Amino acid sequence: ILENEYRGINDEFSKRLYLDVACIYQYEAYLRDATLAAILGTTISDMYTQTKHATDGVVIFECIDEINNVYAARTRHRTIARIVWERCGDQTQKEEILQMLISVVNLNYRVDAKAFEQLIRNDHLIDSIRTLDGKCKFFEMACKKDPHSPYVKQHYARMLLRADKPELALGQIEQALSQEPAKTSIVLFH
């Protein structure tokens, strides 16, 4: 039923919006409308205009900051988001979404920071990127976004270890430990 709902959206732009939102909401993180528009390569107003009817009731925009009039998108339920993400769209498109998400999030916004954290921490999402080169590109962008976080390097190292690259993983951990010893923990030493 959910696959049919996705495929029943006649507009490719609206399908892409739905898939973008599903990617992150399966982990209960929202996407700010400005972040979503940036991923889609359009303005916020054009995004709303173009997708208003096709995603009505499927993608929900909620006000997360009334003072600054900031809205964020989610699906009806996180289980729906997971099913849509896993069964709809092709693998190349999903990899592109992950790369775009990591490159456009703005860590000055709490909602974007939560999305960023969910992206870098989720082994299943990272492992869905088919090539080691693509995974490294993802983490290099994450390291640029949050250069002072030893934990980004920790997750980078975990990915490298899963890819059977222990020397590269150790290099990432050594960089994390040398960044700011006050921020490092027993987990990094382990």
mmCIF file with all atom_site columns, C-alpha atoms in Angstrom, residues 55-135:
data_model
loop_
_atom_site.group_PDB
_atom_site.id
_atom_site.type_symbol
_atom_site.label_atom_id
_atom_site.label_alt_id
_atom_site.label_comp_id
_atom_site.label_asym_id
_atom_site.label_entity_id
_atom_site.label_seq_id
_atom_site.pdbx_PDB_ins_code
_atom_site.Cartn_x
_atom_site.Cartn_y
_atom_site.Cartn_z
_atom_site.occupancy
_atom_site.B_iso_or_equiv
_atom_site.pdbx_formal_charge
_atom_site.auth_seq_id
_atom_site.auth_comp_id
_atom_site.auth_asym_id
_atom_site.auth_atom_id
_atom_site.pdbx_PDB_model_num
ATOM 1  C CA . THR A 1 55  ? 2.253  15.270 -1.017 1.00 0.00 ? 55  THR A CA 1
ATOM 2  C CA . ASP A 1 56  ? -0.822 16.473 0.889  1.00 0.00 ? 56  ASP A CA 1
ATOM 3  C CA . GLY A 1 57  ? -1.314 14.130 3.856  1.00 0.00 ? 57  GLY A CA 1
ATOM 4  C CA . VAL A 1 58  ? 1.885  12.253 3.028  1.00 0.00 ? 58  VAL A CA 1
ATOM 5  C CA . VAL A 1 59  ? 4.493  14.834 4.010  1.00 0.00 ? 59  VAL A CA 1
ATOM 6  C CA . ILE A 1 60  ? 3.533  17.008 6.961  1.00 0.00 ? 60  ILE A CA 1
ATOM 7  C CA . PHE A 1 61  ? 5.122  20.377 7.693  1.00 0.00 ? 61  PHE A CA 1
ATOM 8  C CA . GLU A 1 62  ? 5.060  21.449 11.334 1.00 0.00 ? 62  GLU A CA 1
ATOM 9  C CA . CYS A 1 63  ? 6.084  24.762 12.855 1.00 0.00 ? 63  CYS A CA 1
ATOM 10 C CA . ILE A 1 64  ? 9.115  24.083 15.050 1.00 0.00 ? 64  ILE A CA 1
ATOM 11 C CA . ASP A 1 65  ? 9.935  27.723 15.822 1.00 0.00 ? 65  ASP A CA 1
ATOM 12 C CA . GLU A 1 66  ? 7.017  30.141 15.899 1.00 0.00 ? 66  GLU A CA 1
ATOM 13 C CA . ILE A 1 67  ? 9.177  33.192 16.622 1.00 0.00 ? 67  ILE A CA 1
ATOM 14 C CA . ASN A 1 68  ? 11.302 32.721 13.502 1.00 0.00 ? 68  ASN A CA 1
ATOM 15 C CA . ASN A 1 69  ? 8.547  31.005 11.486 1.00 0.00 ? 69  ASN A CA 1
ATOM 16 C CA . VAL A 1 70  ? 10.603 27.854 10.867 1.00 0.00 ? 70  VAL A CA 1
ATOM 17 C CA . TYR A 1 71  ? 8.869  24.739 9.559  1.00 0.00 ? 71  TYR A CA 1
ATOM 18 C CA . ALA A 1 72  ? 10.130 21.186 9.313  1.00 0.00 ? 72  ALA A CA 1
ATOM 19 C CA . ALA A 1 73  ? 8.894  18.138 7.410  1.00 0.00 ? 73  ALA A CA 1
ATOM 20 C CA . ARG A 1 74  ? 8.064  14.636 8.528  1.00 0.00 ? 74  ARG A CA 1
ATOM 21 C CA . THR A 1 75  ? 6.027  11.695 7.263  1.00 0.00 ? 75  THR A CA 1
ATOM 22 C CA . ARG A 1 76  ? 2.858  10.445 8.973  1.00 0.00 ? 76  ARG A CA 1
ATOM 23 C CA . HIS A 1 77  ? 4.808  7.884  10.981 1.00 0.00 ? 77  HIS A CA 1
ATOM 24 C CA . ARG A 1 78  ? 8.409  6.795  11.237 1.00 0.00 ? 78  ARG A CA 1
ATOM 25 C CA . THR A 1 79  ? 7.536  3.212  10.263 1.00 0.00 ? 79  THR A CA 1
ATOM 26 C CA . ILE A 1 80  ? 6.011  4.562  7.058  1.00 0.00 ? 80  ILE A CA 1
ATOM 27 C CA . ALA A 1 81  ? 9.211  6.544  6.486  1.00 0.00 ? 81  ALA A CA 1
ATOM 28 C CA . ARG A 1 82  ? 11.324 3.410  6.958  1.00 0.00 ? 82  ARG A CA 1
ATOM 29 C CA . ILE A 1 83  ? 9.223  1.386  4.524  1.00 0.00 ? 83  ILE A CA 1
ATOM 30 C CA . VAL A 1 84  ? 9.252  4.156  1.910  1.00 0.00 ? 84  VAL A CA 1
ATOM 31 C CA . TRP A 1 85  ? 13.014 4.603  2.282  1.00 0.00 ? 85  TRP A CA 1
ATOM 32 C CA . GLU A 1 86  ? 13.744 0.879  2.017  1.00 0.00 ? 86  GLU A CA 1
ATOM 33 C CA . ARG A 1 87  ? 11.346 -0.023 -0.802 1.00 0.00 ? 87  ARG A CA 1
ATOM 34 C CA . CYS A 1 88  ? 10.992 3.078  -2.953 1.00 0.00 ? 88  CYS A CA 1
ATOM 35 C CA . GLY A 1 89  ? 13.474 4.967  -5.096 1.00 0.00 ? 89  GLY A CA 1
ATOM 36 C CA . ASP A 1 90  ? 16.595 3.462  -6.594 1.00 0.00 ? 90  ASP A CA 1
ATOM 37 C CA . GLN A 1 91  ? 19.933 2.971  -4.857 1.00 0.00 ? 91  GLN A CA 1
ATOM 38 C CA . THR A 1 92  ? 21.719 5.678  -6.844 1.00 0.00 ? 92  THR A CA 1
ATOM 39 C CA . GLN A 1 93  ? 19.052 8.199  -5.884 1.00 0.00 ? 93  GLN A CA 1
ATOM 40 C CA . LYS A 1 94  ? 19.302 7.218  -2.208 1.00 0.00 ? 94  LYS A CA 1
ATOM 41 C CA . GLU A 1 95  ? 23.075 7.626  -2.218 1.00 0.00 ? 95  GLU A CA 1
ATOM 42 C CA . GLU A 1 96  ? 22.655 11.059 -3.791 1.00 0.00 ? 96  GLU A CA 1
ATOM 43 C CA . ILE A 1 97  ? 20.143 11.982 -1.078 1.00 0.00 ? 97  ILE A CA 1
ATOM 44 C CA . LEU A 1 98  ? 22.541 10.935 1.690  1.00 0.00 ? 98  LEU A CA 1
ATOM 45 C CA . GLN A 1 99  ? 25.403 12.933 0.150  1.00 0.00 ? 99  GLN A CA 1
ATOM 46 C CA . MET A 1 100 ? 23.173 15.993 -0.320 1.00 0.00 ? 100 MET A CA 1
ATOM 47 C CA . LEU A 1 101 ? 21.755 15.761 3.196  1.00 0.00 ? 101 LEU A CA 1
ATOM 48 C CA . ILE A 1 102 ? 25.172 15.687 4.818  1.00 0.00 ? 102 ILE A CA 1
ATOM 49 C CA . SER A 1 103 ? 26.358 18.600 2.692  1.00 0.00 ? 103 SER A CA 1
ATOM 50 C CA . VAL A 1 104 ? 23.418 20.983 3.271  1.00 0.00 ? 104 VAL A CA 1
ATOM 51 C CA . VAL A 1 105 ? 22.540 20.537 6.957  1.00 0.00 ? 105 VAL A CA 1
ATOM 52 C CA . ASN A 1 106 ? 23.238 23.631 9.024  1.00 0.00 ? 106 ASN A CA 1
ATOM 53 C CA . LEU A 1 107 ? 24.494 22.665 12.463 1.00 0.00 ? 107 LEU A CA 1
ATOM 54 C CA . ASN A 1 108 ? 23.466 26.059 13.846 1.00 0.00 ? 108 ASN A CA 1
ATOM 55 C CA . TYR A 1 109 ? 19.893 24.718 13.879 1.00 0.00 ? 109 TYR A CA 1
ATOM 56 C CA . ARG A 1 110 ? 19.063 22.121 16.522 1.00 0.00 ? 110 ARG A CA 1
ATOM 57 C CA . VAL A 1 111 ? 16.798 20.179 14.136 1.00 0.00 ? 111 VAL A CA 1
ATOM 58 C CA . ASP A 1 112 ? 19.569 19.989 11.518 1.00 0.00 ? 112 ASP A CA 1
ATOM 59 C CA . ALA A 1 113 ? 22.091 18.953 14.173 1.00 0.00 ? 113 ALA A CA 1
ATOM 60 C CA . LYS A 1 114 ? 19.799 16.082 15.203 1.00 0.00 ? 114 LYS A CA 1
ATOM 61 C CA . ALA A 1 115 ? 19.443 15.010 11.559 1.00 0.00 ? 115 ALA A CA 1
ATOM 62 C CA . PHE A 1 116 ? 23.240 15.207 11.148 1.00 0.00 ? 116 PHE A CA 1
ATOM 63 C CA . GLU A 1 117 ? 23.753 13.046 14.222 1.00 0.00 ? 117 GLU A CA 1
ATOM 64 C CA . GLN A 1 118 ? 21.277 10.444 12.976 1.00 0.00 ? 118 GLN A CA 1
ATOM 65 C CA . LEU A 1 119 ? 23.010 10.350 9.591  1.00 0.00 ? 119 LEU A CA 1
ATOM 66 C CA . ILE A 1 120 ? 26.543 9.802  10.863 1.00 0.00 ? 120 ILE A CA 1
ATOM 67 C CA . ARG A 1 121 ? 25.585 7.366  13.632 1.00 0.00 ? 121 ARG A CA 1
ATOM 68 C CA . ASN A 1 122 ? 23.476 5.002  11.587 1.00 0.00 ? 122 ASN A CA 1
ATOM 69 C CA . ASP A 1 123 ? 25.510 2.071  10.309 1.00 0.00 ? 123 ASP A CA 1
ATOM 70 C CA . HIS A 1 124 ? 22.630 0.808  8.171  1.00 0.00 ? 124 HIS A CA 1
ATOM 71 C CA . LEU A 1 125 ? 22.355 4.112  6.277  1.00 0.00 ? 125 LEU A CA 1
ATOM 72 C CA . ILE A 1 126 ? 26.112 4.443  5.833  1.00 0.00 ? 126 ILE A CA 1
ATOM 73 C CA . ASP A 1 127 ? 26.476 0.854  4.682  1.00 0.00 ? 127 ASP A CA 1
ATOM 74 C CA . SER A 1 128 ? 23.798 1.448  2.048  1.00 0.00 ? 128 SER A CA 1
ATOM 75 C CA . ILE A 1 129 ? 26.339 3.598  0.188  1.00 0.00 ? 129 ILE A CA 1
ATOM 76 C CA . ARG A 1 130 ? 27.767 1.056  -2.215 1.00 0.00 ? 130 ARG A CA 1
ATOM 77 C CA . THR A 1 131 ? 31.400 2.103  -2.557 1.00 0.00 ? 131 THR A CA 1
ATOM 78 C CA . LEU A 1 132 ? 34.106 2.815  -0.013 1.00 0.00 ? 132 LEU A CA 1
ATOM 79 C CA . ASP A 1 133 ? 34.860 5.980  -1.959 1.00 0.00 ? 133 ASP A CA 1
ATOM 80 C CA . GLY A 1 134 ? 31.263 7.139  -1.534 1.00 0.00 ? 134 GLY A CA 1
ATOM 81 C CA . LYS A 1 135 ? 31.323 6.364  2.184  1.00 0.00 ? 135 LYS A CA 1
#
